[in-house]
PDB file of C-alpha atoms in Angstrom:
ATOM      1  CA  UNK A 553       0.000   0.000   0.000  1.00 62.00           C
ATOM      2  CA  UNK A 554       1.296   3.463  -0.973  1.00 79.00           C
ATOM      3  CA  UNK A 555       2.194   5.798   1.860  1.00 89.00           C
ATOM      4  CA  UNK A 556       0.082   8.931   1.794  1.00 92.00           C
ATOM      5  CA  UNK A 557       1.453  12.442   2.078  1.00 94.00           C
ATOM      6  CA  UNK A 558      -0.263  14.819   4.490  1.00 95.00           C
ATOM      7  CA  UNK A 559      -2.007  16.538   1.568  1.00 95.00           C
ATOM      8  CA  UNK A 560      -3.217  13.225   0.146  1.00 96.00           C
ATOM      9  CA  UNK A 561      -4.504  12.220   3.589  1.00 96.00           C
ATOM     10  CA  UNK A 562      -6.442  15.481   3.912  1.00 96.00           C
ATOM     11  CA  UNK A 563      -7.931  15.034   0.436  1.00 97.00           C
ATOM     12  CA  UNK A 564      -8.942  11.465   1.291  1.00 95.00           C
ATOM     13  CA  UNK A 565     -10.470  12.676   4.567  1.00 95.00           C
ATOM     14  CA  UNK A 566     -12.502  15.326   2.735  1.00 96.00           C
ATOM     15  CA  UNK A 567     -13.713  12.763   0.211  1.00 96.00           C
ATOM     16  CA  UNK A 568     -14.764  10.496   3.087  1.00 94.00           C
ATOM     17  CA  UNK A 569     -16.553  13.421   4.753  1.00 93.00           C
ATOM     18  CA  UNK A 570     -18.460  14.175   1.540  1.00 94.00           C
ATOM     19  CA  UNK A 571     -19.507  10.588   0.863  1.00 93.00           C
ATOM     20  CA  UNK A 572     -16.816   9.927  -1.737  1.00 94.00           C
ATOM     21  CA  UNK A 573     -18.160  12.537  -4.172  1.00 96.00           C
ATOM     22  CA  UNK A 574     -15.350  14.818  -5.373  1.00 96.00           C
ATOM     23  CA  UNK A 575     -17.808  17.440  -6.657  1.00 97.00           C
ATOM     24  CA  UNK A 576     -19.106  17.824  -3.100  1.00 97.00           C
ATOM     25  CA  UNK A 577     -15.545  18.398  -1.858  1.00 97.00           C
ATOM     26  CA  UNK A 578     -15.041  21.092  -4.495  1.00 96.00           C
ATOM     27  CA  UNK A 579     -18.308  22.797  -3.531  1.00 97.00           C
ATOM     28  CA  UNK A 580     -17.825  22.411   0.236  1.00 96.00           C
ATOM     29  CA  UNK A 581     -19.178  25.441   2.094  1.00 95.00           C
ATOM     30  CA  UNK A 582     -17.686  24.708   5.532  1.00 94.00           C
ATOM     31  CA  UNK A 583     -14.941  27.346   5.447  1.00 94.00           C
ATOM     32  CA  UNK A 584     -14.414  27.062   9.221  1.00 93.00           C
ATOM     33  CA  UNK A 585     -12.962  23.559   8.799  1.00 93.00           C
ATOM     34  CA  UNK A 586      -9.169  23.553   9.238  1.00 93.00           C
ATOM     35  CA  UNK A 587      -8.953  21.315   6.157  1.00 94.00           C
ATOM     36  CA  UNK A 588     -10.937  23.672   3.925  1.00 94.00           C
ATOM     37  CA  UNK A 589      -7.894  25.279   2.259  1.00 93.00           C
ATOM     38  CA  UNK A 590      -6.317  21.854   1.622  1.00 95.00           C
ATOM     39  CA  UNK A 591      -9.480  19.995   0.587  1.00 95.00           C
ATOM     40  CA  UNK A 592      -8.364  19.698  -3.043  1.00 95.00           C
ATOM     41  CA  UNK A 593      -5.056  18.066  -2.052  1.00 93.00           C
ATOM     42  CA  UNK A 594      -3.027  20.990  -3.378  1.00 91.00           C
ATOM     43  CA  UNK A 595      -0.338  22.938  -1.546  1.00 87.00           C
ATOM     44  CA  UNK A 596      -0.965  26.528  -0.520  1.00 82.00           C
ATOM     45  CA  UNK A 597       1.252  29.410  -1.691  1.00 80.00           C
ATOM     46  CA  UNK A 598       4.798  29.491  -0.356  1.00 73.00           C
ATOM     47  CA  UNK A 599       5.097  30.404   3.293  1.00 71.00           C
ATOM     48  CA  UNK A 600       1.578  29.335   4.241  1.00 78.00           C
ATOM     49  CA  UNK A 601       1.833  25.618   3.548  1.00 81.00           C
ATOM     50  CA  UNK A 602       1.437  23.786   6.905  1.00 90.00           C
ATOM     51  CA  UNK A 603      -0.639  20.623   6.387  1.00 94.00           C
ATOM     52  CA  UNK A 604       0.846  18.729   9.361  1.00 94.00           C
ATOM     53  CA  UNK A 605      -0.020  21.521  11.786  1.00 94.00           C
ATOM     54  CA  UNK A 606      -3.436  21.752  10.166  1.00 94.00           C
ATOM     55  CA  UNK A 607      -4.049  18.048  10.785  1.00 96.00           C
ATOM     56  CA  UNK A 608      -2.953  18.410  14.407  1.00 95.00           C
ATOM     57  CA  UNK A 609      -5.291  21.390  14.812  1.00 93.00           C
ATOM     58  CA  UNK A 610      -8.187  19.453  13.307  1.00 94.00           C
ATOM     59  CA  UNK A 611      -7.606  16.426  15.522  1.00 93.00           C
ATOM     60  CA  UNK A 612      -7.376  18.462  18.728  1.00 93.00           C
ATOM     61  CA  UNK A 613     -10.033  21.102  18.108  1.00 92.00           C
ATOM     62  CA  UNK A 614     -12.589  19.490  15.803  1.00 90.00           C
ATOM     63  CA  UNK A 615     -12.384  15.773  16.466  1.00 89.00           C
ATOM     64  CA  UNK A 616     -11.465  15.655  20.161  1.00 89.00           C
ATOM     65  CA  UNK A 617     -13.069  18.945  21.306  1.00 87.00           C
ATOM     66  CA  UNK A 618      -9.817  20.477  22.561  1.00 89.00           C
ATOM     67  CA  UNK A 619      -8.618  17.467  24.561  1.00 90.00           C
ATOM     68  CA  UNK A 620      -5.016  16.792  23.472  1.00 90.00           C
ATOM     69  CA  UNK A 621      -4.808  13.643  25.583  1.00 89.00           C
ATOM     70  CA  UNK A 622      -7.603  12.060  23.587  1.00 92.00           C
ATOM     71  CA  UNK A 623      -5.671  12.696  20.359  1.00 92.00           C
ATOM     72  CA  UNK A 624      -2.762  10.691  21.787  1.00 90.00           C
ATOM     73  CA  UNK A 625      -5.121   7.821  22.660  1.00 91.00           C
ATOM     74  CA  UNK A 626      -7.113   7.958  19.406  1.00 91.00           C
ATOM     75  CA  UNK A 627      -7.620   4.588  17.710  1.00 90.00           C
ATOM     76  CA  UNK A 628      -8.163   6.129  14.279  1.00 90.00           C
ATOM     77  CA  UNK A 629     -11.492   4.572  13.414  1.00 86.00           C
ATOM     78  CA  UNK A 630     -15.178   5.031  14.040  1.00 75.00           C
ATOM     79  CA  UNK A 631     -18.133   2.782  13.449  1.00 66.00           C
ATOM     80  CA  UNK A 632     -19.812   5.398  11.264  1.00 70.00           C
ATOM     81  CA  UNK A 633     -16.936   6.571   9.048  1.00 75.00           C
ATOM     82  CA  UNK A 634     -14.397   3.754   9.209  1.00 82.00           C
ATOM     83  CA  UNK A 635     -10.657   4.346   9.407  1.00 91.00           C
ATOM     84  CA  UNK A 636      -9.463   7.942   9.558  1.00 93.00           C
ATOM     85  CA  UNK A 637      -7.145   8.926   6.678  1.00 94.00           C
ATOM     86  CA  UNK A 638      -5.292  11.510   8.804  1.00 95.00           C
ATOM     87  CA  UNK A 639      -4.796   9.204  11.806  1.00 94.00           C
ATOM     88  CA  UNK A 640      -1.068   8.626  11.219  1.00 94.00           C
ATOM     89  CA  UNK A 641      -0.484  12.395  10.989  1.00 95.00           C
ATOM     90  CA  UNK A 642      -2.543  13.300  14.109  1.00 94.00           C
ATOM     91  CA  UNK A 643       0.511  14.210  16.203  1.00 94.00           C
ATOM     92  CA  UNK A 644       1.615  16.856  13.688  1.00 92.00           C
ATOM     93  CA  UNK A 645       4.516  14.768  12.395  1.00 91.00           C
ATOM     94  CA  UNK A 646       5.061  12.975   9.129  1.00 92.00           C
ATOM     95  CA  UNK A 647       5.027   9.196   9.761  1.00 92.00           C
ATOM     96  CA  UNK A 648       6.889   8.694   6.468  1.00 91.00           C
ATOM     97  CA  UNK A 649      10.034  10.260   7.964  1.00 90.00           C
ATOM     98  CA  UNK A 650      11.957   8.192  10.503  1.00 90.00           C
ATOM     99  CA  UNK A 651      13.239   9.677  13.732  1.00 89.00           C
ATOM    100  CA  UNK A 652      16.823   9.261  12.503  1.00 93.00           C
ATOM    101  CA  UNK A 653      16.118  11.053   9.220  1.00 90.00           C
ATOM    102  CA  UNK A 654      14.280  13.843  11.055  1.00 87.00           C
ATOM    103  CA  UNK A 655      17.333  14.296  13.289  1.00 92.00           C
ATOM    104  CA  UNK A 656      19.619  14.462  10.225  1.00 92.00           C
ATOM    105  CA  UNK A 657      17.394  17.140   8.694  1.00 88.00           C
ATOM    106  CA  UNK A 658      17.396  19.102  11.947  1.00 89.00           C
ATOM    107  CA  UNK A 659      21.196  18.876  12.226  1.00 92.00           C
ATOM    108  CA  UNK A 660      21.678  19.982   8.612  1.00 91.00           C
ATOM    109  CA  UNK A 661      19.372  22.971   9.135  1.00 88.00           C
ATOM    110  CA  UNK A 662      21.261  23.929  12.294  1.00 88.00           C
ATOM    111  CA  UNK A 663      24.580  23.784  10.408  1.00 88.00           C
ATOM    112  CA  UNK A 664      23.194  26.003   7.655  1.00 87.00           C
ATOM    113  CA  UNK A 665      22.131  28.513  10.292  1.00 86.00           C
ATOM    114  CA  UNK A 666      25.600  28.448  11.867  1.00 86.00           C
ATOM    115  CA  UNK A 667      27.252  28.915   8.459  1.00 83.00           C
ATOM    116  CA  UNK A 668      25.064  31.918   7.764  1.00 73.00           C
ATOM    117  CA  UNK A 669      23.453  30.454   4.678  1.00 65.00           C
ATOM    118  CA  UNK A 670      19.961  30.426   6.148  1.00 58.00           C
ATOM    119  CA  UNK A 671      17.625  32.613   8.132  1.00 55.00           C
ATOM    120  CA  UNK A 672      18.320  35.515  10.437  1.00 54.00           C
ATOM    121  CA  UNK A 673      21.979  34.601  10.910  1.00 48.00           C
ATOM    122  CA  UNK A 674      22.680  35.268   7.225  1.00 48.00           C
ATOM    123  CA  UNK A 675      20.878  38.611   7.332  1.00 48.00           C
ATOM    124  CA  UNK A 676      22.710  39.715  10.459  1.00 50.00           C
ATOM    125  CA  UNK A 677      26.111  38.622   9.163  1.00 49.00           C
ATOM    126  CA  UNK A 678      25.640  40.694   5.978  1.00 49.00           C
ATOM    127  CA  UNK A 679      24.738  43.828   7.883  1.00 49.00           C
ATOM    128  CA  UNK A 680      27.561  46.311   8.413  1.00 47.00           C
ATOM    129  CA  UNK A 681      26.787  47.668  11.826  1.00 48.00           C
ATOM    130  CA  UNK A 682      23.451  48.809  13.238  1.00 50.00           C
ATOM    131  CA  UNK A 683      20.216  48.812  11.292  1.00 47.00           C
ATOM    132  CA  UNK A 684      20.192  51.240   8.376  1.00 49.00           C
ATOM    133  CA  UNK A 685      16.855  51.920   6.674  1.00 48.00           C
ATOM    134  CA  UNK A 686      16.879  51.558   2.920  1.00 49.00           C
ATOM    135  CA  UNK A 687      17.010  54.746   0.906  1.00 53.00           C
ATOM    136  CA  UNK A 688      13.684  55.662  -0.603  1.00 46.00           C
ATOM    137  CA  UNK A 689      13.144  56.710  -4.194  1.00 49.00           C
ATOM    138  CA  UNK A 690      10.178  58.817  -3.048  1.00 50.00           C
ATOM    139  CA  UNK A 691      10.525  62.507  -2.312  1.00 51.00           C
ATOM    140  CA  UNK A 692      10.758  63.342   1.386  1.00 54.00           C
ATOM    141  CA  UNK A 693       7.563  64.024   3.283  1.00 54.00           C
ATOM    142  CA  UNK A 694       6.937  67.732   3.877  1.00 55.00           C
ATOM    143  CA  UNK A 695       6.970  68.873   7.483  1.00 59.00           C
ATOM    144  CA  UNK A 696       3.532  69.741   8.768  1.00 58.00           C
ATOM    145  CA  UNK A 697       3.683  72.062  11.619  1.00 50.00           C
TER     146      UNK A 697
END
């Protein structure tokens, strides 16, 4: 069986919610659902793409009414709907990535930060002294007084 990505799991969940009819998923009106933006199984624009956190939010707030402990103990199936497509992602982590691989990714990201090739460290290392605002091409604002 193929391992699902978080986006594929959300899409499958939405299909299950809408009785397996993809047209119903497309026309879904429940904009308050955390999955609404991901219902088509497509990534959001850069910087806003957080399907794992969205799944965690859904599981805690929508499915388990705010009780995080119940998410931990969830069995991933119900008599009415069957197995839950997002069950493996409920903790906000990708089950397709091993703990060892996750640690390697974390270490590599930390090294990039130390080297200055990523994030705030690179911005700060390029700065020559204190903050200098960029020069504006606009004419200066007249003094009102």
